[in-house]
Short mmCIF file of C-alpha atoms and ligand atoms in Angstrom, two decimals:
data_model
loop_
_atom_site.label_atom_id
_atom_site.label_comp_id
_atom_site.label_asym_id
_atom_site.label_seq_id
_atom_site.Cartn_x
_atom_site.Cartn_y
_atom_site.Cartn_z
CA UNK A 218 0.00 0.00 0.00
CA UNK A 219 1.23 3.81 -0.87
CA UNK A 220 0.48 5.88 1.90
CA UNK A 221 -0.16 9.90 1.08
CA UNK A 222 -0.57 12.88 3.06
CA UNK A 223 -1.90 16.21 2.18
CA UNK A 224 -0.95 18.74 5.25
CA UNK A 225 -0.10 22.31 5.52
CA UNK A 226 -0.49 24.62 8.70
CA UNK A 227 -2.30 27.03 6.70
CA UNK A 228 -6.19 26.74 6.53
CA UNK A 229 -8.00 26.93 3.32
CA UNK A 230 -5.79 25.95 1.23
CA UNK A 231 -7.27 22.87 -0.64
CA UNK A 232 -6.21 19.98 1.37
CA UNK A 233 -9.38 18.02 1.53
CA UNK A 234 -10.56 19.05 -1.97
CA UNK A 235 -6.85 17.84 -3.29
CA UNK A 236 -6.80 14.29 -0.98
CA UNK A 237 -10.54 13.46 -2.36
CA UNK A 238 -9.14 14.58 -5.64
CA UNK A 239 -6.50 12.30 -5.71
CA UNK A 240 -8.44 9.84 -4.29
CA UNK A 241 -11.20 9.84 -6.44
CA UNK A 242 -8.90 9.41 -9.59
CA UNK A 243 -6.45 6.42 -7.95
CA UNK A 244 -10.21 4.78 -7.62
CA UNK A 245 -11.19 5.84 -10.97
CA UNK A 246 -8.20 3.76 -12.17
CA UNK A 247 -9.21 0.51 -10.38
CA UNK A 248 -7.13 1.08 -7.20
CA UNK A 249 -8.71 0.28 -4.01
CA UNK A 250 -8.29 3.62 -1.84
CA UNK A 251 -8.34 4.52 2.11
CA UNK A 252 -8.78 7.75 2.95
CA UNK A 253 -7.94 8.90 6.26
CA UNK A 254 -9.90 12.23 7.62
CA UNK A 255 -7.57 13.33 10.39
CA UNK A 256 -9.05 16.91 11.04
CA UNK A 257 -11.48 16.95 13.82
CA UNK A 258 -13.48 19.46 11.58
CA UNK A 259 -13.90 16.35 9.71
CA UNK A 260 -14.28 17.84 6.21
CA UNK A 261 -13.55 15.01 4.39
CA UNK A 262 -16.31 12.99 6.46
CA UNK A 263 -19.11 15.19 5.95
CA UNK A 264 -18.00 15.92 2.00
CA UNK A 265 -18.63 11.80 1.83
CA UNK A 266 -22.06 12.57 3.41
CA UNK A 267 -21.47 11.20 7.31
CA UNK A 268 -21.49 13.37 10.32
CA UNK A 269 -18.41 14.04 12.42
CA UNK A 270 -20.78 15.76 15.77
CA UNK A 271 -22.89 12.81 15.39
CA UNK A 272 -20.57 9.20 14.48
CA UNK A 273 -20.48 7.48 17.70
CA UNK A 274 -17.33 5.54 16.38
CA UNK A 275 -14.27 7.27 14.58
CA UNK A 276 -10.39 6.97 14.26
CA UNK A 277 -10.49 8.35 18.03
CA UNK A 278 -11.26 5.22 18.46
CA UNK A 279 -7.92 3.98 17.45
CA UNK A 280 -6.03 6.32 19.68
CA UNK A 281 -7.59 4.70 22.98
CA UNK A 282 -4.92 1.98 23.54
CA UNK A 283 -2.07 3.65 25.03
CA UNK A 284 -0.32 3.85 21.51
CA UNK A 285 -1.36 0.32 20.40
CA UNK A 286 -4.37 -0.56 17.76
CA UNK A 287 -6.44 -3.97 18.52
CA UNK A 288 -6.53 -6.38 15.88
CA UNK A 289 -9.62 -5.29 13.50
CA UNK A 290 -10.46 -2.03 14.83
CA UNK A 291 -8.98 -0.44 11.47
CA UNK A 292 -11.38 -2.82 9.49
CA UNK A 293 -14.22 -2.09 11.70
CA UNK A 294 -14.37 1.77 11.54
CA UNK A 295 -14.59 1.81 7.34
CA UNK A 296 -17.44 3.91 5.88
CA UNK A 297 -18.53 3.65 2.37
CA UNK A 298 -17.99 6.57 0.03
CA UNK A 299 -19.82 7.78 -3.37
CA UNK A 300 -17.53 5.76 -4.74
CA UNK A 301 -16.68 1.95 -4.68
CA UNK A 302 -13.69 1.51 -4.90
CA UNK A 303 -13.08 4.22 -2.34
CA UNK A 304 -13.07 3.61 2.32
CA UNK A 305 -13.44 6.20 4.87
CA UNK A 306 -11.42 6.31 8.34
CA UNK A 307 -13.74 9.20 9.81
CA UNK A 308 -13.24 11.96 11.77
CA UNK A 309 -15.50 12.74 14.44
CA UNK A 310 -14.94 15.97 17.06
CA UNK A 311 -13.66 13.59 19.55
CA UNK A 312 -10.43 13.88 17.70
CA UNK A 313 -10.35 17.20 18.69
CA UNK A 314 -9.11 16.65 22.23
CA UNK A 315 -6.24 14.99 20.74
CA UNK A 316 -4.86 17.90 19.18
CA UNK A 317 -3.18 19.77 21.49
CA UNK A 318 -1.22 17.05 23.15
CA UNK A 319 2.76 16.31 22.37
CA UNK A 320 3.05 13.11 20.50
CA UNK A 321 6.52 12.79 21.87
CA UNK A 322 5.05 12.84 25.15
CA UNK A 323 1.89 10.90 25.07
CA UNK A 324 3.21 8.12 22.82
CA UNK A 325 0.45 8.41 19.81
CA UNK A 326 2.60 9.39 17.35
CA UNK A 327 2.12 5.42 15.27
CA UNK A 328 -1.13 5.02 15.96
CA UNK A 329 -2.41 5.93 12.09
CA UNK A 330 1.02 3.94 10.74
CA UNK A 331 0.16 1.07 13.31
CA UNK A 332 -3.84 1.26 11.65
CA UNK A 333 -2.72 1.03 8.17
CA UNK A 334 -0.59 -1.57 8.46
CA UNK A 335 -3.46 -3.69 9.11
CA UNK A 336 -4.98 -2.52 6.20
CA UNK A 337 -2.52 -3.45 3.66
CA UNK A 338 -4.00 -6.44 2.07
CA UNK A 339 -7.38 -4.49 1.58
CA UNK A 340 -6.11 -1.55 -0.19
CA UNK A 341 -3.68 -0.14 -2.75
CA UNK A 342 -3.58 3.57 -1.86
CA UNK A 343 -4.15 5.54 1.58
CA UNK A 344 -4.64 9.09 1.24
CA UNK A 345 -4.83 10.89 4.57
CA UNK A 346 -6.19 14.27 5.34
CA UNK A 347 -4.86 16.31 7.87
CA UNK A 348 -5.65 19.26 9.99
CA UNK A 349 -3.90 23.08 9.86
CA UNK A 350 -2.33 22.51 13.45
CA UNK A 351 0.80 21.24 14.54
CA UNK A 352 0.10 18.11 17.00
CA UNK A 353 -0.51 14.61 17.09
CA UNK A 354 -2.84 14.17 14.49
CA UNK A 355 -0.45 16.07 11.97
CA UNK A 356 2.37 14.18 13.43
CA UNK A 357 0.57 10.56 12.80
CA UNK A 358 0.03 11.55 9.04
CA UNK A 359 3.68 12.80 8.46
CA UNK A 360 4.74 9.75 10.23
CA UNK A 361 2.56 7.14 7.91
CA UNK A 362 3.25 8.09 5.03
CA UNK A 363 5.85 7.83 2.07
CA UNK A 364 4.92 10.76 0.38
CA UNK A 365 3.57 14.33 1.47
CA UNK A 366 1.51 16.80 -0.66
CA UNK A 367 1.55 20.47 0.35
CA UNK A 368 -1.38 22.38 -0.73
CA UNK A 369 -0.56 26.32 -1.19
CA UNK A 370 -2.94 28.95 -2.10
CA UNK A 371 -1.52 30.86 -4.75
CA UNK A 372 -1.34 34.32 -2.43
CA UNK A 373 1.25 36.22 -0.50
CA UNK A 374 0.42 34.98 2.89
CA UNK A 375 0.42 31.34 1.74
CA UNK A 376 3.70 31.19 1.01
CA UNK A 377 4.78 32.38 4.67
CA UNK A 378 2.77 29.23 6.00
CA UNK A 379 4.74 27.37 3.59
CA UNK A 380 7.73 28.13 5.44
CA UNK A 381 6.40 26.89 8.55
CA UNK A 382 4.96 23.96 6.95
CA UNK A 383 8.61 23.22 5.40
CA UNK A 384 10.69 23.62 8.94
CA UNK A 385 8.00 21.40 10.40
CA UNK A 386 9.11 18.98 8.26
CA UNK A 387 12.75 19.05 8.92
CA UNK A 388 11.43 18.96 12.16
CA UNK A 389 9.81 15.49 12.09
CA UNK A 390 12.39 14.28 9.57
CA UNK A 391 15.03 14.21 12.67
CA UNK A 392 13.43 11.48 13.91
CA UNK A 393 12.41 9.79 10.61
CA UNK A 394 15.03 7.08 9.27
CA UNK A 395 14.40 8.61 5.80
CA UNK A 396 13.63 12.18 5.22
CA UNK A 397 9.77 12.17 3.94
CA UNK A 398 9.77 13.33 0.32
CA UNK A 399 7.24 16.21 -0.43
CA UNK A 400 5.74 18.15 -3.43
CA UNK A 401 4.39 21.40 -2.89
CA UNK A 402 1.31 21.93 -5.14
CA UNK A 403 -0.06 25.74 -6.04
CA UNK A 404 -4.00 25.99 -5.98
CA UNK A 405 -6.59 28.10 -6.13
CA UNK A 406 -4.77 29.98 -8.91
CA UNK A 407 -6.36 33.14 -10.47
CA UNK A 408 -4.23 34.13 -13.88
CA UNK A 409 -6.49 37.06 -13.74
CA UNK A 410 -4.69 38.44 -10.33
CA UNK A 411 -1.89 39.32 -10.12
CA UNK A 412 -1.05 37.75 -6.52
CA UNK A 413 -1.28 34.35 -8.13
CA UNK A 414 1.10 35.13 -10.98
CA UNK A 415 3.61 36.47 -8.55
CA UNK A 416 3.41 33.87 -6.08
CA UNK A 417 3.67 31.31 -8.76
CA UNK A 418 7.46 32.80 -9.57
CA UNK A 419 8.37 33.13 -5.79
CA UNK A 420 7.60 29.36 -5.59
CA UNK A 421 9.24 28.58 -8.68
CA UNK A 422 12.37 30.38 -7.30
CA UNK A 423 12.39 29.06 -3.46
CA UNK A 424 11.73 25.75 -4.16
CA UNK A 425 12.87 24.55 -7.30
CA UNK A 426 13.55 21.07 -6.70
CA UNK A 427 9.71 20.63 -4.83
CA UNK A 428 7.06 22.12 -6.66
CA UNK A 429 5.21 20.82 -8.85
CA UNK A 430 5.32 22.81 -12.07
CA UNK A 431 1.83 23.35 -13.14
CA UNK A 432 -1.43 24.74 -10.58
CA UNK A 433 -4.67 23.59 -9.68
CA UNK A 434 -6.54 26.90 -11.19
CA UNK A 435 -9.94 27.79 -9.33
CA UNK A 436 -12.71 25.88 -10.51
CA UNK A 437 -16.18 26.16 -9.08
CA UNK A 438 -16.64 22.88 -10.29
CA UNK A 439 -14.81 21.38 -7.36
CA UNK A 440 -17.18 23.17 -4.55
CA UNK A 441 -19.94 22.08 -6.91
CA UNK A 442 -18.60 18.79 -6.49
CA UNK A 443 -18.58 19.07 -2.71
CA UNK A 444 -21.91 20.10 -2.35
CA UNK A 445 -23.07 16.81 -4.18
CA UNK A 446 -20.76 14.42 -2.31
CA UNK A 447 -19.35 12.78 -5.43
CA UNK A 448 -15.28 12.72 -6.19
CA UNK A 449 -14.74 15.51 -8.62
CA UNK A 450 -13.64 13.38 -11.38
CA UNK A 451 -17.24 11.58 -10.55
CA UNK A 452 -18.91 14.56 -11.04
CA UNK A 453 -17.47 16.17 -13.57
CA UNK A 454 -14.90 14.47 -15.08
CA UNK A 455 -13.76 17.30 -17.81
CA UNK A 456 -13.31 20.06 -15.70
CA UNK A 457 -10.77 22.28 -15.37
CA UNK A 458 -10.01 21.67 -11.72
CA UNK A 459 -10.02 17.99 -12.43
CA UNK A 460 -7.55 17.75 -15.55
CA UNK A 461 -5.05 19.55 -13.51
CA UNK A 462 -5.28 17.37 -10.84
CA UNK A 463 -4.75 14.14 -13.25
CA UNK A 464 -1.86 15.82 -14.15
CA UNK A 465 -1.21 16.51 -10.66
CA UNK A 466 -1.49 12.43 -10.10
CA UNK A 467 0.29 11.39 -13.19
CA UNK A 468 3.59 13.79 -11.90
CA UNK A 469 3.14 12.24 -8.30
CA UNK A 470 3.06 8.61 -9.73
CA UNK A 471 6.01 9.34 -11.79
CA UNK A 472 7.65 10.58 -8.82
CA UNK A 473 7.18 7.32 -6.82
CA UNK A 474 8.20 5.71 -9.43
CA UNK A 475 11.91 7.13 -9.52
CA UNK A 476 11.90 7.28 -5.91
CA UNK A 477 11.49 3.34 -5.69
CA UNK A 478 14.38 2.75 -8.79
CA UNK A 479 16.68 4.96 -6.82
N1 ATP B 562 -9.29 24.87 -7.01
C1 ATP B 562 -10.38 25.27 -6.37
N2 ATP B 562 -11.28 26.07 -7.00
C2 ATP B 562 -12.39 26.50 -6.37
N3 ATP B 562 -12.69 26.20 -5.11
C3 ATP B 562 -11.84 25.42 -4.43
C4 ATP B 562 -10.65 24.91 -5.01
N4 ATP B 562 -10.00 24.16 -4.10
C5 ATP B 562 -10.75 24.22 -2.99
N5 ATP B 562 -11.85 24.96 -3.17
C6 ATP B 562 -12.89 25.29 -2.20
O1 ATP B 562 -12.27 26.11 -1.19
C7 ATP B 562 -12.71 25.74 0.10
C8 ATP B 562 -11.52 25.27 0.95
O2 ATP B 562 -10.98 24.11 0.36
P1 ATP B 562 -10.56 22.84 1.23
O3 ATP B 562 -11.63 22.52 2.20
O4 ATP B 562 -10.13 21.80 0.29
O5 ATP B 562 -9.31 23.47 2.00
P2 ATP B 562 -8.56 22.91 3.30
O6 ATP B 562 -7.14 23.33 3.18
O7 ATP B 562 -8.84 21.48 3.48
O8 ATP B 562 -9.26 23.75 4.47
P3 ATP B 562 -9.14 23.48 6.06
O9 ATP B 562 -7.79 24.00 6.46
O10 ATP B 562 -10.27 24.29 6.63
O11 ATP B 562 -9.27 22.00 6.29
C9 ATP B 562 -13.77 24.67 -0.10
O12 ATP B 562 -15.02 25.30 -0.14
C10 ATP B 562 -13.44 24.09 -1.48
O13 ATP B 562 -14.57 23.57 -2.13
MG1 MG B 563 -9.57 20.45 5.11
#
């Protein structure tokens, strides 16, 4: 099983719409997908039309063992999806007291890593969600996964959240055996502003080697999409929004693909 994250610190940014996105097309090609909602908000849960106030069981579940996960709880919390082909993990508010604590501290840092392991036979792809804090839940996506995708509004302000989202990293990576390769994608791109166009080239110049070098442009299409609770490539499968992000894919795959040859 791959394991993705999408994280940044910054709110807003497209992280859910980008992780059901990618999602939604790895499905689309016959893969058999997890996605993970780790933001107590629980975004990604309600977009697949359940109710993070109201799910009596969620991945909070799975951080209730003292850092351990009971054979089958993973299996046991899936939720179907508008899609097939396509699991939920849910989020429910619960998660929300999690937040704030230190994963160094309490010990909770594996618990996702720990989960998916036990889904491996069942699924080809994990894409995990996660929320714009710094604490455990962020921590237990960086720390599952073999790739990270960094959302960032094309917009002055966006970029200084990048930098915190990038020293994060090299934060966790200290206690990582290998450093956790990343891709930073621009969204919500406007060629009409001028913000976007300028942020594209401070990207472009600050991290060369990182971004991805196309955007996800906006595309009302993809809240459209929200509203009805379908993957965007389900709901519109010609859009704007979603040809960039099969490009998006296609670049990521690629990536893995040289990663595991080198
Ligand atoms: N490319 C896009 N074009 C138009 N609307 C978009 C695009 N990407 C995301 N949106 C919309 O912008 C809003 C925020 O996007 P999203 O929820 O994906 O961001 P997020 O980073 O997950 O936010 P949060 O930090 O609150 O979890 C949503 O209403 C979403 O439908
Ligand atoms: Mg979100």
């Amino acid at each position: 099983m791959r394991v993705w994250a999408v994280a940044n610190q910054k709110g807003g940014v497209g992280k859910t719409t980008t992780a059901i996105a990618l999602a939604g097309l790895l499905a689309d090609a016959g893969k058999r997908v997890v996605v993970v909602d780790l933001d107590p908000h629980g975004s990604m849960t309600s977009y697949f039309g359940h109710d993070p106030d109201s799910l009596e069981h969620s991945n909070f579940d799975l951080f209730l063992h003292q850092g351990g996960v009971p054979q089958g709880l993973p299996q046991q919390l899936l939720l179907p999806t508008s899609h097939e082909r396509i699991s939920l993990l849910p989020s429910s508010t619960a998660l929300a007291t999690l937040e704030r604590q230190s994963p160094g501290q309490s010990g909770l840092g594996l618990v996702i890593a720990k989960s998916l392991t036990q889904l491996w036979q069942e699924f080809d792809h994990a894409v995990i969600d996660s929320p714009p804090l710094l604490g455990v839940l962020m921590v237990n996506a960086l720390a599952a996964s073999q790739h990270l995708v960094i959302p960032v509004q094309t917009e002055f302000l966006a970029v200084k959240g990048l930098e915190r989202m990038v020293s994060t990293l090299a934060m966790i990576n200290r206690s990582r055996k290998q450093a956790l390769p990343y891709t930073i994608v621009p969204t919500l791109f406007d060629r009409r502003t001028q913000a976007s166009l300028s942020t594209l080239r401070l990207l472009r110049d600050a991290h060369p080697e990182h971004l991805w070098p196309a955007y996800i442009p906006i595309d009302t299409r993809l809240r459209d999409a929200s509203r009805a609770g379908r993957t965007p490539s389900q709901f519109d499968s010609g859009s704007r929004g979603v040809i960039a992000y099969r490009a998006l894919l296609k670049h990521l795959l690629a990536q893995q693909l040289a990663a595991q040859v080198a």
